[in-house]
CSV table of C-alpha atoms in Angstrom, one decimal:
chain,number,residue,atom,x,y,z
A,1,UNK,CA,-12.6,4.7,-32.1
A,2,UNK,CA,-14.0,7.1,-34.7
A,3,UNK,CA,-12.5,10.6,-35.3
A,4,UNK,CA,-15.2,12.5,-33.5
A,5,UNK,CA,-15.0,10.2,-30.5
A,6,UNK,CA,-11.2,10.6,-30.5
A,7,UNK,CA,-11.4,14.4,-30.5
A,8,UNK,CA,-14.1,14.3,-27.7
A,9,UNK,CA,-11.8,12.1,-25.6
A,10,UNK,CA,-8.8,14.3,-26.2
A,11,UNK,CA,-10.8,17.4,-25.2
A,12,UNK,CA,-11.6,15.9,-21.7
A,13,UNK,CA,-7.9,16.2,-20.8
A,14,UNK,CA,-6.8,19.8,-20.6
A,15,UNK,CA,-3.9,20.7,-22.8
A,16,UNK,CA,-1.6,21.3,-19.8
A,17,UNK,CA,-2.3,17.6,-18.8
A,18,UNK,CA,-0.6,16.5,-22.0
A,19,UNK,CA,2.2,19.1,-21.5
A,20,UNK,CA,2.8,17.7,-18.0
A,21,UNK,CA,2.9,14.2,-19.4
A,22,UNK,CA,5.4,15.3,-22.1
A,23,UNK,CA,7.7,16.9,-19.4
A,24,UNK,CA,7.5,13.9,-17.1
A,25,UNK,CA,8.4,11.5,-19.8
A,26,UNK,CA,11.2,13.8,-21.2
A,27,UNK,CA,13.1,13.5,-18.0
A,28,UNK,CA,15.3,10.4,-18.6
A,29,UNK,CA,16.2,9.9,-14.9
A,30,UNK,CA,12.5,9.6,-13.7
A,31,UNK,CA,10.9,6.2,-13.7
A,32,UNK,CA,7.7,7.0,-15.7
A,33,UNK,CA,6.4,3.6,-16.9
A,34,UNK,CA,3.7,3.6,-14.2
A,35,UNK,CA,2.6,7.1,-15.2
A,36,UNK,CA,2.3,6.2,-18.8
A,37,UNK,CA,0.3,3.0,-18.0
A,38,UNK,CA,-2.0,5.0,-15.6
A,39,UNK,CA,-2.6,7.7,-18.3
A,40,UNK,CA,-3.4,5.0,-20.9
A,41,UNK,CA,-5.7,3.3,-18.4
A,42,UNK,CA,-7.7,6.6,-18.1
A,43,UNK,CA,-7.7,6.7,-21.9
A,44,UNK,CA,-9.2,3.2,-21.8
A,45,UNK,CA,-12.0,4.6,-19.6
A,46,UNK,CA,-12.6,7.4,-22.2
A,47,UNK,CA,-11.0,10.3,-20.2
A,48,UNK,CA,-8.2,10.9,-22.7
A,49,UNK,CA,-7.1,9.8,-26.2
A,50,UNK,CA,-4.7,6.8,-26.3
A,51,UNK,CA,-3.2,7.9,-29.7
A,52,UNK,CA,-2.5,11.4,-28.4
A,53,UNK,CA,-1.0,9.9,-25.2
A,54,UNK,CA,1.2,7.7,-27.3
A,55,UNK,CA,2.4,10.6,-29.5
A,56,UNK,CA,3.1,12.8,-26.5
A,57,UNK,CA,5.0,10.1,-24.6
A,58,UNK,CA,7.0,9.2,-27.8
A,59,UNK,CA,7.9,12.9,-28.3
A,60,UNK,CA,8.8,13.3,-24.7
A,61,UNK,CA,11.0,10.2,-24.4
A,62,UNK,CA,12.8,10.7,-27.7
A,63,UNK,CA,13.5,14.4,-26.9
A,64,UNK,CA,14.8,13.5,-23.4
A,65,UNK,CA,17.0,10.8,-24.8
A,66,UNK,CA,18.5,13.1,-27.4
A,67,UNK,CA,19.1,15.9,-24.9
A,68,UNK,CA,20.9,13.5,-22.5
A,69,UNK,CA,22.9,12.1,-25.4
A,70,UNK,CA,23.8,15.7,-26.4
A,71,UNK,CA,24.9,16.5,-22.8
A,72,UNK,CA,27.1,13.4,-22.7
A,73,UNK,CA,28.6,14.2,-26.1
A,74,UNK,CA,29.6,17.6,-24.7
A,75,UNK,CA,31.1,16.0,-21.6
A,76,UNK,CA,33.1,13.6,-23.6
A,77,UNK,CA,36.2,15.8,-23.2
A,78,UNK,CA,36.1,15.0,-19.5
A,79,UNK,CA,37.6,11.5,-19.1
A,80,UNK,CA,35.7,8.8,-17.3
A,81,UNK,CA,37.2,9.6,-14.0
A,82,UNK,CA,35.7,10.2,-10.6
A,83,UNK,CA,36.1,14.0,-10.7
A,84,UNK,CA,33.4,14.2,-13.3
A,85,UNK,CA,30.6,12.8,-11.1
A,86,UNK,CA,29.7,14.7,-8.0
A,87,UNK,CA,28.8,11.9,-5.6
A,88,UNK,CA,30.3,9.7,-2.9
A,89,UNK,CA,33.2,7.5,-3.8
A,90,UNK,CA,31.3,4.2,-3.7
A,91,UNK,CA,28.5,5.6,-5.9
A,92,UNK,CA,31.0,7.0,-8.4
A,93,UNK,CA,32.8,3.7,-8.7
A,94,UNK,CA,29.5,1.8,-9.2
A,95,UNK,CA,28.3,4.4,-11.7
A,96,UNK,CA,31.5,4.3,-13.7
A,97,UNK,CA,31.5,0.5,-13.7
A,98,UNK,CA,27.9,0.4,-15.0
A,99,UNK,CA,28.8,3.1,-17.6
A,100,UNK,CA,31.8,1.2,-18.9
A,101,UNK,CA,29.8,-2.0,-19.1
A,102,UNK,CA,27.0,-0.2,-21.0
A,103,UNK,CA,29.6,1.4,-23.3
A,104,UNK,CA,31.2,-1.9,-23.9
A,105,UNK,CA,27.9,-3.6,-24.8
A,106,UNK,CA,26.9,-0.7,-27.0
A,107,UNK,CA,30.1,-1.0,-29.0
A,108,UNK,CA,29.9,-4.8,-29.1
A,109,UNK,CA,26.2,-5.2,-30.0
A,110,UNK,CA,25.5,-1.8,-31.6
A,111,UNK,CA,22.0,-0.5,-31.8
A,112,UNK,CA,20.3,-3.7,-30.6
A,113,UNK,CA,21.9,-3.2,-27.2
A,114,UNK,CA,20.6,0.4,-27.0
A,115,UNK,CA,17.1,-0.8,-27.9
A,116,UNK,CA,17.1,-3.6,-25.3
A,117,UNK,CA,18.6,-1.4,-22.6
A,118,UNK,CA,15.5,0.8,-22.8
A,119,UNK,CA,13.4,-1.9,-21.3
A,120,UNK,CA,15.6,-2.3,-18.2
A,121,UNK,CA,15.2,0.0,-15.2
A,122,UNK,CA,17.8,2.8,-15.6
A,123,UNK,CA,18.7,1.6,-19.0
A,124,UNK,CA,17.3,4.6,-20.8
A,125,UNK,CA,19.7,7.1,-19.1
A,126,UNK,CA,22.6,4.6,-19.1
A,127,UNK,CA,22.3,3.9,-22.8
A,128,UNK,CA,22.1,7.6,-23.7
A,129,UNK,CA,25.1,8.5,-21.7
A,130,UNK,CA,27.1,5.5,-22.9
A,131,UNK,CA,26.3,6.3,-26.5
A,132,UNK,CA,27.1,10.0,-26.0
A,133,UNK,CA,30.4,9.3,-24.3
A,134,UNK,CA,31.2,6.6,-26.8
A,135,UNK,CA,31.7,6.8,-30.5
A,136,UNK,CA,28.1,6.3,-31.6
A,137,UNK,CA,27.2,8.9,-34.3
A,138,UNK,CA,24.3,11.1,-33.6
A,139,UNK,CA,22.2,9.8,-36.5
A,140,UNK,CA,22.6,6.2,-35.5
A,141,UNK,CA,21.8,7.0,-31.8
A,142,UNK,CA,18.7,9.0,-32.9
A,143,UNK,CA,17.5,6.0,-35.0
A,144,UNK,CA,18.0,3.6,-32.1
A,145,UNK,CA,16.3,6.0,-29.6
A,146,UNK,CA,13.2,6.4,-31.9
A,147,UNK,CA,12.9,2.6,-32.4
A,148,UNK,CA,13.4,1.9,-28.7
A,149,UNK,CA,11.0,4.5,-27.5
A,150,UNK,CA,8.4,3.6,-30.1
A,151,UNK,CA,8.5,0.0,-28.9
A,152,UNK,CA,8.5,1.0,-25.2
A,153,UNK,CA,5.6,3.5,-25.7
A,154,UNK,CA,3.6,1.0,-27.7
A,155,UNK,CA,4.0,-1.7,-25.0
A,156,UNK,CA,3.2,0.6,-22.0
A,157,UNK,CA,0.3,2.4,-23.7
A,158,UNK,CA,-1.2,-1.0,-24.8
A,159,UNK,CA,-0.9,-2.4,-21.3
A,160,UNK,CA,-2.6,0.6,-19.8
A,161,UNK,CA,-5.3,0.9,-22.4
A,162,UNK,CA,-6.2,-2.8,-22.2
A,163,UNK,CA,-6.4,-2.7,-18.4
A,164,UNK,CA,-8.3,0.5,-18.4
A,165,UNK,CA,-10.8,-0.8,-20.9
A,166,UNK,CA,-11.4,-3.9,-18.9
A,167,UNK,CA,-11.8,-2.2,-15.5
A,168,UNK,CA,-15.2,-1.2,-14.2
A,169,UNK,CA,-14.2,2.1,-12.7
A,170,UNK,CA,-11.4,4.7,-13.3
A,171,UNK,CA,-10.0,4.3,-9.8
A,172,UNK,CA,-9.7,0.5,-10.3
A,173,UNK,CA,-8.2,1.1,-13.8
A,174,UNK,CA,-5.5,3.3,-12.4
A,175,UNK,CA,-4.7,1.0,-9.5
A,176,UNK,CA,-4.6,-2.0,-11.8
A,177,UNK,CA,-2.3,0.0,-14.2
A,178,UNK,CA,0.0,1.0,-11.4
A,179,UNK,CA,0.2,-2.6,-10.2
A,180,UNK,CA,1.1,-3.8,-13.7
A,181,UNK,CA,3.7,-1.0,-14.0
A,182,UNK,CA,5.3,-2.0,-10.8
A,183,UNK,CA,5.4,-5.7,-11.8
A,184,UNK,CA,7.0,-4.8,-15.2
A,185,UNK,CA,9.6,-2.7,-13.4
A,186,UNK,CA,10.3,-5.5,-10.9
A,187,UNK,CA,10.7,-8.0,-13.8
A,188,UNK,CA,13.1,-5.6,-15.4
A,189,UNK,CA,15.2,-5.5,-12.2
A,190,UNK,CA,15.3,-9.3,-12.1
A,191,UNK,CA,16.5,-9.4,-15.7
A,192,UNK,CA,19.1,-6.9,-15.0
A,193,UNK,CA,20.7,-8.9,-12.1
A,194,UNK,CA,23.6,-11.1,-13.1
A,195,UNK,CA,22.8,-14.8,-13.2
């Protein structure tokens, strides 16, 4: 796509649309893969700019990761006990078990574990909290977050853009993108289950 065409595609989406996409992807607890794929599918149809979507999503996800890491670092004074998590006993136990397992993997495998966790459902938030509560320095976590989010953003925008380019109609493009997003999320759930 040439520069004038890129600018024309970017102008079709109001600026608040990109702002909403940034805010939606900055929230680390929201599953937003299907949203990113759907937006990229619309870019494949010419209604938005795929590079702008990629940059907005990357900025949103990295800033959300760093914010959650920062909150976890501040909460590090609070020991990993049930009184830190306002939820039912069963949910607290499961959350603490997952958090301890994530922290253990993060310490054992380092940055590679943080990058791979990004592709698992719930792994983005779990990795940020585990790194923040653990002893991962901020600069190392920021490097891992940028690498992980760049890979994740590239994958999801490519899937959406490719599907959107091949679809005959914007509605079909979005439906196809959402289906692929659900399939990728389901595959991640299967990979997350213990063998």
